[in-house]
Amino acid sequence: MSVVDLVVTGIGVVSPWGCEPAKLRLDGEPATGAEESWFDLTAELGARGYKYVPPAARYLLAAARRALADAGPVLAGVPEVRRGLALGTNSGIASVIDAMDETVNGPGADLLSPARAPYFSINTLAGRVAMEHGVKGWNLTLTSPRTAGLEALLAGTRAVRAGRSDLLLAGSAEAPLPVHAPGHERSEAGAAVLVLEPRATAVARGAAGYGACRTVAFFLPPHEAASTAAARTVTAAVARLLGEPAVLPAVIHLVTDPSPVGTALAARLQQLGARLDVVPAGAGTLQPVLHLVHGLARPGTVRLVVTASPDGACAMTLLQPDQPADQKRDFA
């Protein structure tokens, strides 16, 4: 596997927190966006062709369009078979599946909508974007609780470095959980997509990037989260990400909850000298990715975005902006 220096050249966001990456309002409790009043379907995708597309797919399509527009004419130089896509989601189709179950258990499967039926599979969210933008190299959907959005960056970067593609779209998409589902009150809605390409390619086409991202993922067994072994796991993950001696960034966003895993992870990072901005987690994968794109779009400060789920999944992404705060992005 060759070492390819990837840079983020495009960011697209649609969310109830805002749609401009540098101006996202991420303070306080996660917004649900359940009424979808914040999303203008016609403005984002057009008046036709998306009536029966589920909300998460609409959000993802809109964010991908925004990200590719932001990146400039990047697709023109990359054959379709050299494009890849990695998506993280937890509740992207939860309401769709819930409605299908209600139909099957009630009036019967014959009344399932032919237009909605394909979305029984979580992979169709990424597949819909792949069809629209000619992503024919590979596409992958990850569903690890809470961490899947950051893991999409990790998996996608590995695929590019392994030679499977020359362009990566990566991000997260969520839709509100059914009202009766556990965690509905913490539902997330929206999508965030990043365009990543080799730095040499971006320079050759005259694109100014936002910066680089590096991600590590690890697991803390919930029943042993406070153990010495778990502490060593966190320390080793920090060392893999930052090198040794590890110097933690001044800005660290920890998206988590008061579960044993989240509490133990916060304690260990503080023992390593971290000053944490602890962010209440939503029910899905979107919140960490929104903090990631918000950090990249506000250049000048190295940041660390960390997240953990009660199940033990953990991930950290280091953001290294390319530009000083007063430099304007532009394309040749």
Short mmCIF file of C-alpha atoms in Angstrom, two decimals, residues 93-105 112 116 178:
data_model
loop_
_atom_site.label_atom_id
_atom_site.label_comp_id
_atom_site.label_asym_id
_atom_site.label_seq_id
_atom_site.Cartn_x
_atom_site.Cartn_y
_atom_site.Cartn_z
CA ILE A 93 -33.53 4.32 6.60
CA ALA A 94 -34.97 3.50 10.05
CA SER A 95 -38.29 5.23 9.32
CA VAL A 96 -38.47 3.62 5.88
CA ILE A 97 -38.04 0.15 7.36
CA ASP A 98 -40.55 0.97 10.10
CA ALA A 99 -43.16 2.01 7.52
CA MET A 100 -42.50 -1.15 5.50
CA ASP A 101 -42.94 -3.32 8.59
CA GLU A 102 -46.23 -1.58 9.36
CA THR A 103 -47.47 -2.23 5.83
CA VAL A 104 -46.38 -5.89 5.78
CA ASN A 105 -47.88 -6.57 9.21
CA LEU A 112 -45.52 -1.80 -0.52
CA ARG A 116 -39.74 3.00 -1.92
CA PRO A 178 -39.55 6.77 14.22
#
